[in-house]
Amino acid sequence: MSVSEQLFARALQLMPGGVNSPVRAFRSVGGAPFFVKAARGATLVTADDRELIDFVCTWGPAIHGHNHPRIKSAIAAALENGTSFGTPNPSEVEMAELIVRFVPSIRKVRMCNSGTEATMSAVRLARGFTQRDKIIKFAGCYHGHSDSLLIKAGSGALTHGHPDSAGVPAAFAQETIVLPFNDTAALEAAFAANPEKIAGVILEPYPANVGLILPGPGFLQYLRTLCTAHGAVLIFDEVMTGFRLARGGVQELEQIRPDLTTLGKIIGGGLPVGALGGRADIMDCLAPLGPVYQAGTLSGHPRAMASGIAALRLLEEINPYPRLDALGRQVRDALLAAARRKGLPLQVPQVGSMLAVFFTATPVRDYATALKSDAKLFAKFFHACLDRGVYLPPSAYETAFLSTAHEGAAITRACEVMTTAINAL
Ligand code: KE4
């Protein structure tokens, strides 16, 4: 047995599914997960000393590659002062100043410890600010695992949703409406069917938890207009896209100002961090100023702040976005060329350093069309790449990430491997 197999056998006795987060278990692509003991640059080193080119980047945070010297030394220096204080600390002020400077729609910010905490708090804040209960979300968008957001479209799609997980009370699902992404008619109808009841609309402006879907022309602008007209809080969940696609995230690319934004991943530089921020009049409803309670023992953790500050300052210094987009296009073009030569239907939506692989001839514009892609063929492609040393996200409905460390040999090798993998299908 390999070391990973031995570790997985032990893990299965101790942790549900042998993992601490479900997607890591390889259930949708088959096979057993490998264990990683080290990571540097674009490379993961497995417990069996295999080196893999990493297209998951710890699900987004590693935009500078793994274990970047600047981030590593910032954490080491910060550790000299201890770990956690449970008091206000200078680093959280510096982090808040950076976020406010980079994201114009964010005037005030609250740090927390995960994307789930950020979106859960943003929903509660929208409800407290508007004194309304209903929330609109979109099928295929994932916002972490809080009860109000683990909801799928119900039969009465314009009225309420159904739980998308055991343990979520139907009463919670009643307050969440799930609509098709890119569907302006459904959006308009939902507001009309729930006058003065919609507290907020939450979405990934570029949904990246269903593969990668891009909004149709004008969709986000229309959403902004509708939320303003109905007094609903527009929440951009940029946990994944924030600082990934531009310093100001999708809202900078699309020139749209949401009322609230949730962040995570990159702002922690690889350590656990989440954040919500936005209009000061809404944010000031948060305790201790206002009546909406939100708290966290390790929120604004000085070491996580030091790590995130180093990551954000590096983004400011090197402005990697044009290079990252060029890397994304290079992978997309290699995949599409290989599929064309083989006569294989393939969609590769790509924006900046994010891309997805859909084995389908149908352009993917929402959850329903994403489900039409061939997940079994994706699983074969996933393993064909992994066998050759390239690790893609272990699901047909996730998004791959690139880092600045992929430039040069790593991207060349990865394109060769993916081309060979397509030919082997
Ligand atoms: P966390 O609670 O996992 O830090 O963040 C939840 C979250 C919120 N919003 C968006 C847009 C997200 O993508 C996420 C988490 N992303 C997944 C990757 N698809 C995390 C990976 C995992 O669950 O293990």
Short mmCIF file of C-alpha atoms and ligand atoms in Angstrom, two decimals:
data_model
loop_
_atom_site.label_atom_id
_atom_site.label_comp_id
_atom_site.label_asym_id
_atom_site.label_seq_id
_atom_site.Cartn_x
_atom_site.Cartn_y
_atom_site.Cartn_z
CA MET A 1 0.00 0.00 0.00
CA SER A 2 1.16 3.54 -0.75
CA VAL A 3 1.57 6.01 2.10
CA SER A 4 -1.54 7.88 0.89
CA GLU A 5 -3.52 4.62 0.89
CA GLN A 6 -2.35 3.85 4.44
CA LEU A 7 -3.24 7.38 5.58
CA PHE A 8 -6.66 7.19 3.89
CA ALA A 9 -7.39 3.85 5.58
CA ARG A 10 -6.68 5.44 8.96
CA ALA A 11 -8.57 8.61 8.04
CA LEU A 12 -11.67 6.63 7.09
CA GLN A 13 -11.82 5.29 10.66
CA LEU A 14 -11.59 8.76 12.17
CA MET A 15 -13.25 11.31 9.87
CA PRO A 16 -16.51 11.02 7.89
CA GLY A 17 -15.42 9.94 4.40
CA GLY A 18 -11.82 10.28 5.55
CA VAL A 19 -11.79 14.02 4.87
CA ASN A 20 -12.48 17.37 6.47
CA SER A 21 -14.28 18.71 3.43
CA PRO A 22 -16.39 16.51 1.11
CA VAL A 23 -15.01 17.51 -2.30
CA ARG A 24 -11.56 16.26 -1.28
CA ALA A 25 -12.81 12.66 -1.12
CA PHE A 26 -12.83 12.17 -4.94
CA ARG A 27 -16.37 10.80 -4.72
CA SER A 28 -17.47 12.40 -8.00
CA VAL A 29 -14.37 11.34 -9.99
CA GLY A 30 -13.77 7.97 -8.33
CA GLY A 31 -10.63 6.55 -6.81
CA ALA A 32 -9.02 7.42 -3.49
CA PRO A 33 -7.56 10.84 -2.71
CA PHE A 34 -3.81 11.31 -2.38
CA PHE A 35 -2.40 13.02 0.73
CA VAL A 36 -0.14 16.06 0.40
CA LYS A 37 2.78 16.66 2.72
CA ALA A 38 4.25 19.79 1.14
CA ALA A 39 3.53 22.43 -1.50
CA ARG A 40 5.69 25.02 -3.20
CA GLY A 41 5.07 27.20 -6.23
CA ALA A 42 2.79 25.37 -8.68
CA THR A 43 3.67 21.99 -7.17
CA LEU A 44 2.13 19.66 -4.60
CA VAL A 45 4.32 16.95 -3.06
CA THR A 46 2.30 13.89 -2.09
CA ALA A 47 2.93 11.64 0.91
CA ASP A 48 4.52 9.26 -1.62
CA ASP A 49 6.86 11.97 -2.92
CA ARG A 50 5.01 12.36 -6.22
CA GLU A 51 5.16 15.91 -7.59
CA LEU A 52 1.92 17.20 -9.13
CA ILE A 53 1.25 20.43 -10.99
CA ASP A 54 -1.61 21.92 -8.97
CA PHE A 55 -4.66 23.45 -10.69
CA VAL A 56 -6.67 23.67 -7.45
CA CYS A 57 -4.39 26.13 -5.59
CA THR A 58 -6.02 25.15 -2.27
CA TRP A 59 -9.38 26.15 -3.89
CA GLY A 60 -8.25 29.65 -4.74
CA PRO A 61 -6.00 31.22 -2.06
CA ALA A 62 -2.65 30.36 -3.66
CA ILE A 63 -2.71 33.02 -6.41
CA HIS A 64 1.04 33.55 -5.82
CA GLY A 65 1.70 29.81 -5.79
CA HIS A 66 2.23 27.75 -2.65
CA ASN A 67 4.55 28.85 0.16
CA HIS A 68 5.54 32.12 -1.50
CA PRO A 69 8.66 33.50 0.29
CA ARG A 70 7.00 36.86 1.00
CA ILE A 71 3.97 35.24 2.63
CA LYS A 72 6.07 32.65 4.44
CA SER A 73 8.34 35.29 5.96
CA ALA A 74 5.39 37.53 6.91
CA ILE A 75 3.84 34.65 8.87
CA ALA A 76 7.19 33.72 10.46
CA ALA A 77 7.86 37.32 11.52
CA ALA A 78 4.35 37.66 12.94
CA LEU A 79 4.74 34.41 14.90
CA GLU A 80 7.57 36.02 16.87
CA ASN A 81 4.87 38.03 18.65
CA GLY A 82 2.72 35.06 19.59
CA THR A 83 -0.33 33.55 17.91
CA SER A 84 -3.69 35.05 18.89
CA PHE A 85 -4.56 37.89 21.26
CA GLY A 86 -8.37 38.12 21.24
CA THR A 87 -8.02 41.89 21.25
CA PRO A 88 -7.94 44.52 18.52
CA ASN A 89 -4.55 44.36 16.78
CA PRO A 90 -2.73 46.64 14.29
CA SER A 91 -2.81 44.04 11.46
CA GLU A 92 -6.60 43.98 11.25
CA VAL A 93 -6.62 47.77 10.79
CA GLU A 94 -4.06 47.43 7.97
CA MET A 95 -6.08 44.63 6.37
CA ALA A 96 -9.29 46.70 6.56
CA GLU A 97 -7.51 49.69 4.97
CA LEU A 98 -6.26 47.50 2.10
CA ILE A 99 -9.69 45.99 1.42
CA VAL A 100 -11.41 49.39 1.54
CA ARG A 101 -8.77 50.82 -0.81
CA PHE A 102 -8.97 47.95 -3.32
CA VAL A 103 -12.75 47.44 -3.36
CA PRO A 104 -14.57 50.79 -3.83
CA SER A 105 -18.00 49.43 -2.82
CA ILE A 106 -16.59 48.40 0.57
CA ARG A 107 -16.60 51.33 2.99
CA LYS A 108 -16.54 49.20 6.17
CA VAL A 109 -15.46 45.60 6.69
CA ARG A 110 -15.81 42.83 9.30
CA MET A 111 -13.25 40.02 9.35
CA CYS A 112 -14.27 36.45 10.14
CA ASN A 113 -12.77 32.99 9.64
CA SER A 114 -14.31 31.45 6.53
CA GLY A 115 -16.37 32.20 3.46
CA THR A 116 -19.32 30.41 5.06
CA GLU A 117 -19.20 32.72 8.06
CA ALA A 118 -19.01 35.72 5.72
CA THR A 119 -22.05 34.78 3.63
CA MET A 120 -24.08 33.60 6.63
CA SER A 121 -23.38 36.95 8.32
CA ALA A 122 -24.15 38.91 5.14
CA VAL A 123 -27.57 37.24 4.84
CA ARG A 124 -28.36 37.96 8.50
CA LEU A 125 -27.20 41.57 8.01
CA ALA A 126 -29.38 42.05 4.92
CA ARG A 127 -32.38 40.70 6.87
CA GLY A 128 -31.62 42.90 9.88
CA PHE A 129 -31.08 46.02 7.77
CA THR A 130 -34.28 45.60 5.70
CA GLN A 131 -36.35 43.86 8.41
CA ARG A 132 -37.45 41.43 5.69
CA ASP A 133 -36.92 37.66 5.66
CA LYS A 134 -36.71 36.31 2.10
CA ILE A 135 -33.43 35.82 0.27
CA ILE A 136 -32.94 35.12 -3.45
CA LYS A 137 -30.06 32.93 -4.57
CA PHE A 138 -29.31 31.20 -7.88
CA ALA A 139 -29.17 27.51 -8.73
CA GLY A 140 -25.58 26.34 -8.95
CA CYS A 141 -24.17 29.11 -6.81
CA TYR A 142 -22.47 27.85 -3.64
CA HIS A 143 -22.02 30.18 -0.71
CA GLY A 144 -20.72 27.80 1.97
CA HIS A 145 -22.79 25.59 4.22
CA SER A 146 -25.05 27.86 6.31
CA ASP A 147 -28.66 26.67 6.57
CA SER A 148 -30.26 29.54 4.65
CA LEU A 149 -27.97 28.94 1.67
CA LEU A 150 -28.00 25.14 1.42
CA ILE A 151 -31.27 25.40 -0.50
CA LYS A 152 -32.23 24.15 -3.95
CA ALA A 153 -35.01 25.32 -6.22
CA GLY A 154 -38.40 24.22 -4.98
CA SER A 155 -41.45 23.34 -7.03
CA GLY A 156 -42.87 26.75 -6.22
CA ALA A 157 -39.68 28.23 -7.62
CA LEU A 158 -40.86 31.80 -7.25
CA THR A 159 -42.04 31.33 -3.71
CA HIS A 160 -39.63 29.13 -1.78
CA GLY A 161 -36.88 26.56 -1.94
CA HIS A 162 -36.30 23.09 -0.54
CA PRO A 163 -33.43 22.05 1.71
CA ASP A 164 -30.33 20.94 -0.22
CA SER A 165 -29.00 19.09 2.79
CA ALA A 166 -30.42 16.93 5.55
CA GLY A 167 -30.74 18.86 8.77
CA VAL A 168 -31.98 22.09 7.21
CA PRO A 169 -35.52 22.78 8.50
CA ALA A 170 -38.20 23.30 5.85
CA ALA A 171 -39.01 26.54 7.63
CA PHE A 172 -35.55 27.86 6.72
CA ALA A 173 -35.97 26.76 3.10
CA GLN A 174 -39.27 28.65 2.92
CA GLU A 175 -37.36 31.91 3.21
CA THR A 176 -34.96 31.23 0.33
CA ILE A 177 -35.99 31.55 -3.31
CA VAL A 178 -33.75 29.78 -5.82
CA LEU A 179 -33.78 31.06 -9.42
CA PRO A 180 -31.99 30.07 -12.63
CA PHE A 181 -28.85 32.19 -13.18
CA ASN A 182 -29.02 34.59 -16.14
CA ASP A 183 -32.85 34.50 -16.06
CA THR A 184 -34.10 38.09 -15.83
CA ALA A 185 -37.76 37.08 -16.28
CA ALA A 186 -37.60 34.73 -13.27
CA LEU A 187 -35.93 37.46 -11.25
CA GLU A 188 -38.61 40.01 -12.13
CA ALA A 189 -41.38 37.50 -11.36
CA ALA A 190 -39.86 36.63 -7.97
CA PHE A 191 -39.79 40.26 -6.91
CA ALA A 192 -43.35 40.75 -8.19
CA ALA A 193 -44.55 37.67 -6.27
CA ASN A 194 -42.88 38.86 -3.05
CA PRO A 195 -43.45 42.62 -2.79
CA GLU A 196 -41.53 44.26 0.05
CA LYS A 197 -40.41 40.81 1.27
CA ILE A 198 -37.01 40.30 -0.39
CA ALA A 199 -34.24 41.22 2.06
CA GLY A 200 -31.48 40.52 -0.40
CA VAL A 201 -30.11 38.76 -3.44
CA ILE A 202 -26.86 36.83 -3.04
CA LEU A 203 -24.87 35.48 -5.96
CA GLU A 204 -21.45 34.61 -7.19
CA PRO A 205 -21.24 37.26 -9.93
CA TYR A 206 -19.25 34.70 -11.95
CA PRO A 207 -20.58 31.36 -10.61
CA ALA A 208 -17.57 29.09 -10.14
CA ASN A 209 -19.00 26.25 -8.06
CA VAL A 210 -20.83 24.71 -11.00
CA GLY A 211 -17.84 24.77 -13.26
CA LEU A 212 -17.55 28.38 -14.44
CA ILE A 213 -20.51 30.34 -15.78
CA LEU A 214 -20.35 33.91 -17.05
CA PRO A 215 -23.33 36.26 -16.80
CA GLY A 216 -25.17 37.16 -19.98
CA PRO A 217 -24.87 40.74 -21.27
CA GLY A 218 -26.57 43.13 -18.87
CA PHE A 219 -27.65 40.50 -16.34
CA LEU A 220 -25.63 41.87 -13.42
CA GLN A 221 -26.57 45.47 -14.24
CA TYR A 222 -30.25 44.48 -14.41
CA LEU A 223 -29.92 42.77 -11.03
CA ARG A 224 -28.40 45.92 -9.58
CA THR A 225 -31.27 48.03 -10.94
CA LEU A 226 -33.93 45.64 -9.63
CA CYS A 227 -32.43 45.44 -6.14
CA THR A 228 -32.25 49.23 -5.95
CA ALA A 229 -35.85 49.57 -7.14
CA HIS A 230 -37.13 47.06 -4.56
CA GLY A 231 -34.91 48.09 -1.64
CA ALA A 232 -33.24 44.67 -1.56
CA VAL A 233 -29.57 44.32 -0.56
CA LEU A 234 -27.37 43.14 -3.44
CA ILE A 235 -24.69 40.79 -2.08
CA PHE A 236 -21.76 39.79 -4.32
CA ASP A 237 -20.19 36.63 -2.97
CA GLU A 238 -16.61 37.18 -4.13
CA VAL A 239 -15.05 34.67 -1.77
CA MET A 240 -13.55 33.02 -4.86
CA THR A 241 -13.33 35.88 -7.36
CA GLY A 242 -12.24 38.63 -4.97
CA PHE A 243 -8.62 39.62 -5.71
CA ARG A 244 -8.53 36.57 -8.04
CA LEU A 245 -9.76 38.27 -11.25
CA ALA A 246 -8.84 41.85 -10.40
CA ARG A 247 -7.86 43.67 -7.21
CA GLY A 248 -11.48 44.82 -7.00
CA GLY A 249 -12.87 41.47 -8.12
CA VAL A 250 -15.72 41.01 -10.58
CA GLN A 251 -17.31 44.26 -9.43
CA GLU A 252 -14.26 46.08 -10.81
CA LEU A 253 -14.41 44.19 -14.13
CA GLU A 254 -18.16 44.78 -14.46
CA GLN A 255 -18.16 48.26 -12.89
CA ILE A 256 -21.07 47.40 -10.60
CA ARG A 257 -21.33 48.36 -6.94
CA PRO A 258 -23.05 45.72 -4.79
CA ASP A 259 -24.32 46.79 -1.37
CA LEU A 260 -22.36 44.03 0.40
CA THR A 261 -19.46 41.83 -0.66
CA THR A 262 -18.15 38.67 0.92
CA LEU A 263 -14.49 37.74 0.63
CA GLY A 264 -12.20 34.89 1.68
CA LYS A 265 -9.43 32.65 0.33
CA ILE A 266 -6.82 35.04 -1.17
CA ILE A 267 -7.23 37.61 1.64
CA GLY A 268 -5.91 35.00 4.06
CA GLY A 269 -2.84 34.17 1.97
CA GLY A 270 -3.58 30.52 2.69
CA LEU A 271 -4.62 30.92 6.34
CA PRO A 272 -8.28 30.76 7.46
CA VAL A 273 -9.96 34.11 6.77
CA GLY A 274 -13.33 35.44 5.59
CA ALA A 275 -14.70 38.96 5.43
CA LEU A 276 -17.92 40.84 4.70
CA GLY A 277 -17.98 44.50 3.79
CA GLY A 278 -19.95 47.15 1.99
CA ARG A 279 -22.05 50.26 2.53
CA ALA A 280 -21.35 51.88 5.89
CA ASP A 281 -25.07 52.40 6.63
CA ILE A 282 -25.62 48.65 6.30
CA MET A 283 -22.39 47.52 8.00
CA ASP A 284 -23.10 49.81 10.98
CA CYS A 285 -26.09 47.59 11.77
CA LEU A 286 -23.57 45.01 13.02
CA ALA A 287 -22.91 44.63 16.74
CA PRO A 288 -21.57 46.33 18.75
CA LEU A 289 -22.92 49.38 16.87
CA GLY A 290 -26.21 47.90 15.68
CA PRO A 291 -28.67 45.11 16.45
CA VAL A 292 -27.33 42.40 14.08
CA TYR A 293 -25.09 40.09 16.07
CA GLN A 294 -21.92 38.69 14.50
CA ALA A 295 -18.78 37.57 16.33
CA GLY A 296 -15.74 35.26 16.26
CA THR A 297 -13.00 34.23 18.68
CA LEU A 298 -10.31 34.29 16.00
CA SER A 299 -11.75 36.97 13.72
CA GLY A 300 -8.98 39.33 12.58
CA HIS A 301 -6.41 36.75 13.75
CA PRO A 302 -3.05 38.61 13.70
CA ARG A 303 -1.18 35.79 11.92
CA ALA A 304 -3.88 35.35 9.27
CA MET A 305 -3.93 39.12 8.79
CA ALA A 306 -0.15 39.19 8.33
CA SER A 307 -0.40 36.41 5.74
CA GLY A 308 -3.27 38.11 3.89
CA ILE A 309 -1.63 41.54 3.98
CA ALA A 310 1.51 40.05 2.39
CA ALA A 311 -0.61 38.44 -0.33
CA LEU A 312 -2.54 41.64 -1.08
CA ARG A 313 0.55 43.85 -1.04
CA LEU A 314 2.21 41.46 -3.49
CA LEU A 315 -0.82 41.77 -5.79
CA GLU A 316 -0.47 45.55 -5.64
CA GLU A 317 3.24 45.40 -6.43
CA ILE A 318 3.20 42.94 -9.33
CA ASN A 319 -0.33 43.38 -10.79
CA PRO A 320 -0.31 39.76 -12.06
CA TYR A 321 -3.73 39.86 -13.75
CA PRO A 322 -2.70 40.25 -17.40
CA ARG A 323 -0.13 37.43 -17.00
CA LEU A 324 -2.65 35.20 -15.22
CA ASP A 325 -5.20 35.80 -18.01
CA ALA A 326 -2.56 34.87 -20.60
CA LEU A 327 -1.88 31.61 -18.72
CA GLY A 328 -5.62 30.87 -18.59
CA ARG A 329 -5.95 31.46 -22.33
CA GLN A 330 -2.95 29.23 -23.01
CA VAL A 331 -4.58 26.30 -21.19
CA ARG A 332 -8.00 26.99 -22.74
CA ASP A 333 -6.58 27.13 -26.26
CA ALA A 334 -4.56 23.93 -25.77
CA LEU A 335 -7.65 22.07 -24.53
CA LEU A 336 -9.93 23.35 -27.31
CA ALA A 337 -7.35 22.56 -30.00
CA ALA A 338 -6.91 18.99 -28.71
CA ALA A 339 -10.69 18.47 -28.52
CA ARG A 340 -11.17 19.88 -32.04
CA ARG A 341 -8.55 17.52 -33.47
CA LYS A 342 -10.34 14.62 -31.76
CA GLY A 343 -13.83 15.79 -32.69
CA LEU A 344 -14.79 15.91 -29.02
CA PRO A 345 -17.44 18.45 -27.88
CA LEU A 346 -15.80 20.65 -25.25
CA GLN A 347 -16.53 24.02 -23.61
CA VAL A 348 -13.74 25.75 -21.68
CA PRO A 349 -15.12 28.93 -20.10
CA GLN A 350 -12.14 30.97 -18.90
CA VAL A 351 -11.65 34.33 -17.29
CA GLY A 352 -8.27 35.34 -15.96
CA SER A 353 -6.76 32.48 -13.94
CA MET A 354 -10.06 30.62 -13.60
CA LEU A 355 -11.30 28.02 -16.06
CA ALA A 356 -13.63 25.03 -16.23
CA VAL A 357 -13.87 21.98 -18.51
CA PHE A 358 -17.32 20.94 -19.71
CA PHE A 359 -17.59 17.93 -22.05
CA THR A 360 -20.65 19.15 -23.92
CA ALA A 361 -21.50 20.81 -27.22
CA THR A 362 -24.02 23.09 -25.48
CA PRO A 363 -22.72 26.43 -24.25
CA VAL A 364 -23.10 26.41 -20.44
CA ARG A 365 -25.05 29.41 -19.18
CA ASP A 366 -26.73 28.06 -16.02
CA TYR A 367 -26.97 25.09 -13.66
CA ALA A 368 -29.27 23.11 -15.96
CA THR A 369 -26.95 23.35 -18.96
CA ALA A 370 -23.92 22.61 -16.77
CA LEU A 371 -25.57 19.34 -15.72
CA LYS A 372 -25.83 18.36 -19.38
CA SER A 373 -22.05 18.03 -19.58
CA ASP A 374 -20.56 14.53 -19.42
CA ALA A 375 -19.35 14.13 -15.82
CA LYS A 376 -18.20 10.55 -16.47
CA LEU A 377 -15.95 11.72 -19.30
CA PHE A 378 -14.66 14.46 -17.04
CA ALA A 379 -13.76 11.81 -14.44
CA LYS A 380 -11.77 9.92 -17.10
CA PHE A 381 -10.05 13.15 -18.12
CA PHE A 382 -9.32 13.99 -14.47
CA HIS A 383 -7.58 10.66 -13.89
CA ALA A 384 -5.75 10.76 -17.24
CA CYS A 385 -4.27 14.09 -16.14
CA LEU A 386 -3.55 12.94 -12.59
CA ASP A 387 -1.79 9.81 -13.83
CA ARG A 388 0.48 12.13 -15.83
CA GLY A 389 1.17 14.53 -12.95
CA VAL A 390 -1.48 17.26 -13.29
CA TYR A 391 -4.08 17.70 -10.51
CA LEU A 392 -7.37 19.28 -11.57
CA PRO A 393 -10.27 19.96 -9.19
CA PRO A 394 -11.79 16.50 -8.45
CA SER A 395 -15.25 17.40 -9.76
CA ALA A 396 -16.81 18.33 -13.11
CA TYR A 397 -18.55 21.16 -11.26
CA GLU A 398 -15.59 23.03 -9.86
CA THR A 399 -13.26 25.64 -11.32
CA ALA A 400 -9.52 25.24 -11.91
CA PHE A 401 -7.14 27.95 -10.71
CA LEU A 402 -3.74 29.10 -11.93
CA SER A 403 -1.06 31.04 -10.09
CA THR A 404 1.88 33.21 -11.08
CA ALA A 405 4.05 30.19 -10.21
CA HIS A 406 2.55 28.30 -13.19
CA GLU A 407 4.44 30.49 -15.65
CA GLY A 408 7.14 28.78 -17.72
CA ALA A 409 7.84 25.06 -17.38
CA ALA A 410 4.73 24.22 -15.33
CA ILE A 411 2.21 25.62 -17.82
CA THR A 412 4.05 24.10 -20.79
CA ARG A 413 4.11 20.67 -19.15
CA ALA A 414 0.49 20.97 -18.02
CA CYS A 415 -0.71 21.82 -21.55
CA GLU A 416 1.18 18.81 -22.93
CA VAL A 417 -0.37 16.54 -20.30
CA MET A 418 -3.90 17.82 -20.86
CA THR A 419 -3.51 17.44 -24.62
CA THR A 420 -2.32 13.84 -24.17
CA ALA A 421 -5.19 13.21 -21.75
CA ILE A 422 -7.78 14.48 -24.26
CA ASN A 423 -6.24 12.24 -26.93
CA ALA A 424 -6.43 9.27 -24.57
CA LEU A 425 -10.21 9.65 -24.00
P1 KE4 B 1 -15.46 28.40 3.04
O1 KE4 B 1 -16.46 28.33 4.18
O2 KE4 B 1 -15.19 27.03 2.42
O3 KE4 B 1 -14.18 29.14 3.39
O4 KE4 B 1 -16.13 29.30 1.89
C1 KE4 B 1 -17.39 28.95 1.39
C2 KE4 B 1 -17.55 29.56 0.02
C3 KE4 B 1 -18.35 30.69 -0.10
N1 KE4 B 1 -18.51 31.29 -1.30
C4 KE4 B 1 -17.92 30.80 -2.42
C5 KE4 B 1 -18.14 31.48 -3.73
C6 KE4 B 1 -17.10 29.64 -2.35
O5 KE4 B 1 -16.53 29.15 -3.48
C7 KE4 B 1 -16.91 29.01 -1.11
C8 KE4 B 1 -16.09 27.74 -0.95
N2 KE4 B 1 -15.52 27.20 -2.15
C9 KE4 B 1 -15.28 25.79 -2.16
C10 KE4 B 1 -14.68 25.43 -3.53
N3 KE4 B 1 -15.68 25.30 -4.52
C11 KE4 B 1 -14.39 25.35 -1.04
C12 KE4 B 1 -13.82 23.95 -1.18
C13 KE4 B 1 -14.41 23.03 -0.15
O6 KE4 B 1 -15.62 23.12 0.14
O7 KE4 B 1 -13.62 22.18 0.33
#
